[in-house]
Amino acid sequence: MPVLSSPIRSPLRSPSFSPADSRWLGPPLTRFTYDIDFVAGTAKGVTQPYGNNTNDGRAFRDPNNVNASFVPNSAGLLVSQASAGLRRSDRGHWQYPGGTVRNLWNRDLTNVAWVATSVTALKDQVGADGSANAASSITATGANGTILQSITLASSTVLLSVDIKRLVGTGTLEMTVDGGTTWTAIAGITAAYSLKFIVQAAVTNPVLGYRIGTSGDSFAVDFTSIVNPANAGINIPSQYRVTTTSATVLCAQSRPSADIADAGPIIGVAQGAFGFYWQGRSERATGAFVMTGATNLFCSVLATGSGGAVQLADGPGSSKTADGVWRVGLGLVNKVAGYVTAGGAIKVAANGVVGNAGTGATLEVALDHFDLGTNGAGQNSIYGLNERYAIGRNLTFTDAELIAMTT
């Protein structure tokens, strides 16, 4: 992991350049002491390794990730992640809450856990991760052929997701979680893998699976997974994938955390007067937290009013933008910047909109940790990507600089 002690001159790699929209983001961004680019995999003033969780002075460690997994890269391929350290691809750090995949053999539909009627299943497909013979094909040998798996689970809301592509035919594919009492036709299945899902409330002992409408039609399916949504009312499939075989698997969230017990320098900056910049993407309209401190330091997306205002708070002082500035969807980038001073002044800006000039902020000198894009249990998850985070001591910005950084 290279440490950049000063901005380098190539615009494609400079910490003052945004590859997403080909815009220079300096000079305010060059003033930050620490600048972690999760997309490029670089860091200024500090290191940020991946693939392990060693307490070696890095910017952020991950106290939650304990299982191997996959996340998407910019080419749409799922790439493997170690069972420790931050889950990162060339799209950034992926942040979703954890959840248990309840069904078995989610990549191998030839297993006896799956019961096929007028469907032939073979484990003969290149998976969504590019591995040979990792995924299954399901081919109808008669009209409305089904392949189903029964599991035991108390009545609850369930979300069934799959990476799927069409192999042969033009007919329908439907999904169910209640044994076919309800079938949902899945639109937009192409010759390339895409993530599809259905959600249903009050399902007891789910029976999950597929129905193929036309005899001879065939599909490749990978990572068929049923979970209970982690946060009530937020029915968004996780971009984490895990493999199940003969047992269920808890896929924990990946949480970038700067902790007082760690050797890294970031937590010490956040205990005093500081300025920061965050860039990322979110599938969540309200309730997402850009930064979550232990007690008093928060940067969050509010649900009050018409929703979508971004607020920075440190103790009783706060600053918030107008409603509706937060952008929802993995295709849309959010940029947030702000500062808090020793005198209690506090201000935030998001996506080119500056918040009010707040007063009465108190520095959280006893802050023992803060997280990016989530909190310890995942209630505050952004359901998306941390792309970049920068922080420095005693930094303030003019409104024009805040607008420039976040536009």
mmCIF file with all atom_site columns, N, CA, C and O in Angstrom, residues 25 37 118 132 148 152 225-226 229 255 271 321 343 351 357 386 404:
data_model
loop_
_atom_site.group_PDB
_atom_site.id
_atom_site.type_symbol
_atom_site.label_atom_id
_atom_site.label_alt_id
_atom_site.label_comp_id
_atom_site.label_asym_id
_atom_site.label_entity_id
_atom_site.label_seq_id
_atom_site.pdbx_PDB_ins_code
_atom_site.Cartn_x
_atom_site.Cartn_y
_atom_site.Cartn_z
_atom_site.occupancy
_atom_site.B_iso_or_equiv
_atom_site.pdbx_formal_charge
_atom_site.auth_seq_id
_atom_site.auth_comp_id
_atom_site.auth_asym_id
_atom_site.auth_atom_id
_atom_site.pdbx_PDB_model_num
ATOM 1  N N  . LEU A 1 25  ? -10.569 18.526  -7.918  1.00 0.00 ? 25  LEU A N  1
ATOM 2  C CA . LEU A 1 25  ? -11.225 18.766  -6.639  1.00 0.00 ? 25  LEU A CA 1
ATOM 3  C C  . LEU A 1 25  ? -10.388 19.639  -5.710  1.00 0.00 ? 25  LEU A C  1
ATOM 4  O O  . LEU A 1 25  ? -10.773 19.861  -4.586  1.00 0.00 ? 25  LEU A O  1
ATOM 5  N N  . ASP A 1 37  ? -8.332  6.936   -0.539  1.00 0.00 ? 37  ASP A N  1
ATOM 6  C CA . ASP A 1 37  ? -9.099  6.728   -1.759  1.00 0.00 ? 37  ASP A CA 1
ATOM 7  C C  . ASP A 1 37  ? -9.364  5.231   -1.889  1.00 0.00 ? 37  ASP A C  1
ATOM 8  O O  . ASP A 1 37  ? -8.491  4.460   -2.285  1.00 0.00 ? 37  ASP A O  1
ATOM 9  N N  . SER A 1 118 ? -39.883 -31.309 -13.529 1.00 0.00 ? 118 SER A N  1
ATOM 10 C CA . SER A 1 118 ? -39.788 -30.892 -14.934 1.00 0.00 ? 118 SER A CA 1
ATOM 11 C C  . SER A 1 118 ? -38.686 -29.848 -15.124 1.00 0.00 ? 118 SER A C  1
ATOM 12 O O  . SER A 1 118 ? -38.804 -28.945 -15.957 1.00 0.00 ? 118 SER A O  1
ATOM 13 N N  . ALA A 1 132 ? -15.050 -21.329 -13.320 1.00 0.00 ? 132 ALA A N  1
ATOM 14 C CA . ALA A 1 132 ? -15.666 -22.380 -14.120 1.00 0.00 ? 132 ALA A CA 1
ATOM 15 C C  . ALA A 1 132 ? -16.449 -23.350 -13.244 1.00 0.00 ? 132 ALA A C  1
ATOM 16 O O  . ALA A 1 132 ? -16.032 -23.677 -12.123 1.00 0.00 ? 132 ALA A O  1
ATOM 17 N N  . LEU A 1 148 ? -37.260 -26.134 -6.163  1.00 0.00 ? 148 LEU A N  1
ATOM 18 C CA . LEU A 1 148 ? -37.604 -25.494 -4.893  1.00 0.00 ? 148 LEU A CA 1
ATOM 19 C C  . LEU A 1 148 ? -36.769 -26.063 -3.756  1.00 0.00 ? 148 LEU A C  1
ATOM 20 O O  . LEU A 1 148 ? -36.338 -27.219 -3.789  1.00 0.00 ? 148 LEU A O  1
ATOM 21 N N  . THR A 1 152 ? -36.703 -24.046 7.378   1.00 0.00 ? 152 THR A N  1
ATOM 22 C CA . THR A 1 152 ? -37.478 -23.787 8.593   1.00 0.00 ? 152 THR A CA 1
ATOM 23 C C  . THR A 1 152 ? -37.126 -22.404 9.128   1.00 0.00 ? 152 THR A C  1
ATOM 24 O O  . THR A 1 152 ? -35.962 -22.116 9.416   1.00 0.00 ? 152 THR A O  1
ATOM 25 N N  . SER A 1 225 ? -30.022 -16.771 -2.599  1.00 0.00 ? 225 SER A N  1
ATOM 26 C CA . SER A 1 225 ? -29.867 -16.522 -1.155  1.00 0.00 ? 225 SER A CA 1
ATOM 27 C C  . SER A 1 225 ? -31.127 -15.897 -0.582  1.00 0.00 ? 225 SER A C  1
ATOM 28 O O  . SER A 1 225 ? -31.622 -14.886 -1.093  1.00 0.00 ? 225 SER A O  1
ATOM 29 N N  . ILE A 1 226 ? -31.627 -16.489 0.504   1.00 0.00 ? 226 ILE A N  1
ATOM 30 C CA . ILE A 1 226 ? -32.766 -15.917 1.214   1.00 0.00 ? 226 ILE A CA 1
ATOM 31 C C  . ILE A 1 226 ? -32.295 -15.436 2.580   1.00 0.00 ? 226 ILE A C  1
ATOM 32 O O  . ILE A 1 226 ? -31.598 -16.153 3.309   1.00 0.00 ? 226 ILE A O  1
ATOM 33 N N  . PRO A 1 229 ? -34.254 -9.170  5.937   1.00 0.00 ? 229 PRO A N  1
ATOM 34 C CA . PRO A 1 229 ? -33.657 -7.836  5.836   1.00 0.00 ? 229 PRO A CA 1
ATOM 35 C C  . PRO A 1 229 ? -33.186 -7.343  7.201   1.00 0.00 ? 229 PRO A C  1
ATOM 36 O O  . PRO A 1 229 ? -33.882 -7.492  8.210   1.00 0.00 ? 229 PRO A O  1
ATOM 37 N N  . ARG A 1 255 ? -17.028 -2.978  8.247   1.00 0.00 ? 255 ARG A N  1
ATOM 38 C CA . ARG A 1 255 ? -17.179 -1.671  8.913   1.00 0.00 ? 255 ARG A CA 1
ATOM 39 C C  . ARG A 1 255 ? -15.836 -0.972  9.055   1.00 0.00 ? 255 ARG A C  1
ATOM 40 O O  . ARG A 1 255 ? -15.010 -1.369  9.885   1.00 0.00 ? 255 ARG A O  1
ATOM 41 N N  . GLN A 1 271 ? -11.083 13.693  17.527  1.00 0.00 ? 271 GLN A N  1
ATOM 42 C CA . GLN A 1 271 ? -11.341 14.106  18.911  1.00 0.00 ? 271 GLN A CA 1
ATOM 43 C C  . GLN A 1 271 ? -11.253 15.624  19.091  1.00 0.00 ? 271 GLN A C  1
ATOM 44 O O  . GLN A 1 271 ? -11.728 16.143  20.106  1.00 0.00 ? 271 GLN A O  1
ATOM 45 N N  . THR A 1 321 ? -28.083 20.757  5.825   1.00 0.00 ? 321 THR A N  1
ATOM 46 C CA . THR A 1 321 ? -28.436 21.309  4.521   1.00 0.00 ? 321 THR A CA 1
ATOM 47 C C  . THR A 1 321 ? -29.954 21.357  4.372   1.00 0.00 ? 321 THR A C  1
ATOM 48 O O  . THR A 1 321 ? -30.704 20.884  5.229   1.00 0.00 ? 321 THR A O  1
ATOM 49 N N  . GLY A 1 343 ? -13.926 26.688  18.798  1.00 0.00 ? 343 GLY A N  1
ATOM 50 C CA . GLY A 1 343 ? -14.854 27.693  19.309  1.00 0.00 ? 343 GLY A CA 1
ATOM 51 C C  . GLY A 1 343 ? -16.311 27.315  19.169  1.00 0.00 ? 343 GLY A C  1
ATOM 52 O O  . GLY A 1 343 ? -17.187 28.104  19.543  1.00 0.00 ? 343 GLY A O  1
ATOM 53 N N  . ASN A 1 351 ? -23.255 17.850  -1.829  1.00 0.00 ? 351 ASN A N  1
ATOM 54 C CA . ASN A 1 351 ? -23.652 17.950  -3.234  1.00 0.00 ? 351 ASN A CA 1
ATOM 55 C C  . ASN A 1 351 ? -23.920 19.386  -3.669  1.00 0.00 ? 351 ASN A C  1
ATOM 56 O O  . ASN A 1 351 ? -24.902 19.687  -4.348  1.00 0.00 ? 351 ASN A O  1
ATOM 57 N N  . ALA A 1 357 ? -24.841 27.914  9.341   1.00 0.00 ? 357 ALA A N  1
ATOM 58 C CA . ALA A 1 357 ? -23.660 28.112  10.185  1.00 0.00 ? 357 ALA A CA 1
ATOM 59 C C  . ALA A 1 357 ? -24.050 27.787  11.622  1.00 0.00 ? 357 ALA A C  1
ATOM 60 O O  . ALA A 1 357 ? -24.686 28.587  12.307  1.00 0.00 ? 357 ALA A O  1
ATOM 61 N N  . ASN A 1 386 ? -18.339 3.424   0.269   1.00 0.00 ? 386 ASN A N  1
ATOM 62 C CA . ASN A 1 386 ? -17.416 4.474   0.682   1.00 0.00 ? 386 ASN A CA 1
ATOM 63 C C  . ASN A 1 386 ? -16.335 4.567   -0.391  1.00 0.00 ? 386 ASN A C  1
ATOM 64 O O  . ASN A 1 386 ? -15.602 3.602   -0.623  1.00 0.00 ? 386 ASN A O  1
ATOM 65 N N  . ALA A 1 404 ? -17.270 23.971  -3.890  1.00 0.00 ? 404 ALA A N  1
ATOM 66 C CA . ALA A 1 404 ? -16.361 23.427  -4.894  1.00 0.00 ? 404 ALA A CA 1
ATOM 67 C C  . ALA A 1 404 ? -16.019 21.967  -4.622  1.00 0.00 ? 404 ALA A C  1
ATOM 68 O O  . ALA A 1 404 ? -15.969 21.132  -5.535  1.00 0.00 ? 404 ALA A O  1
#
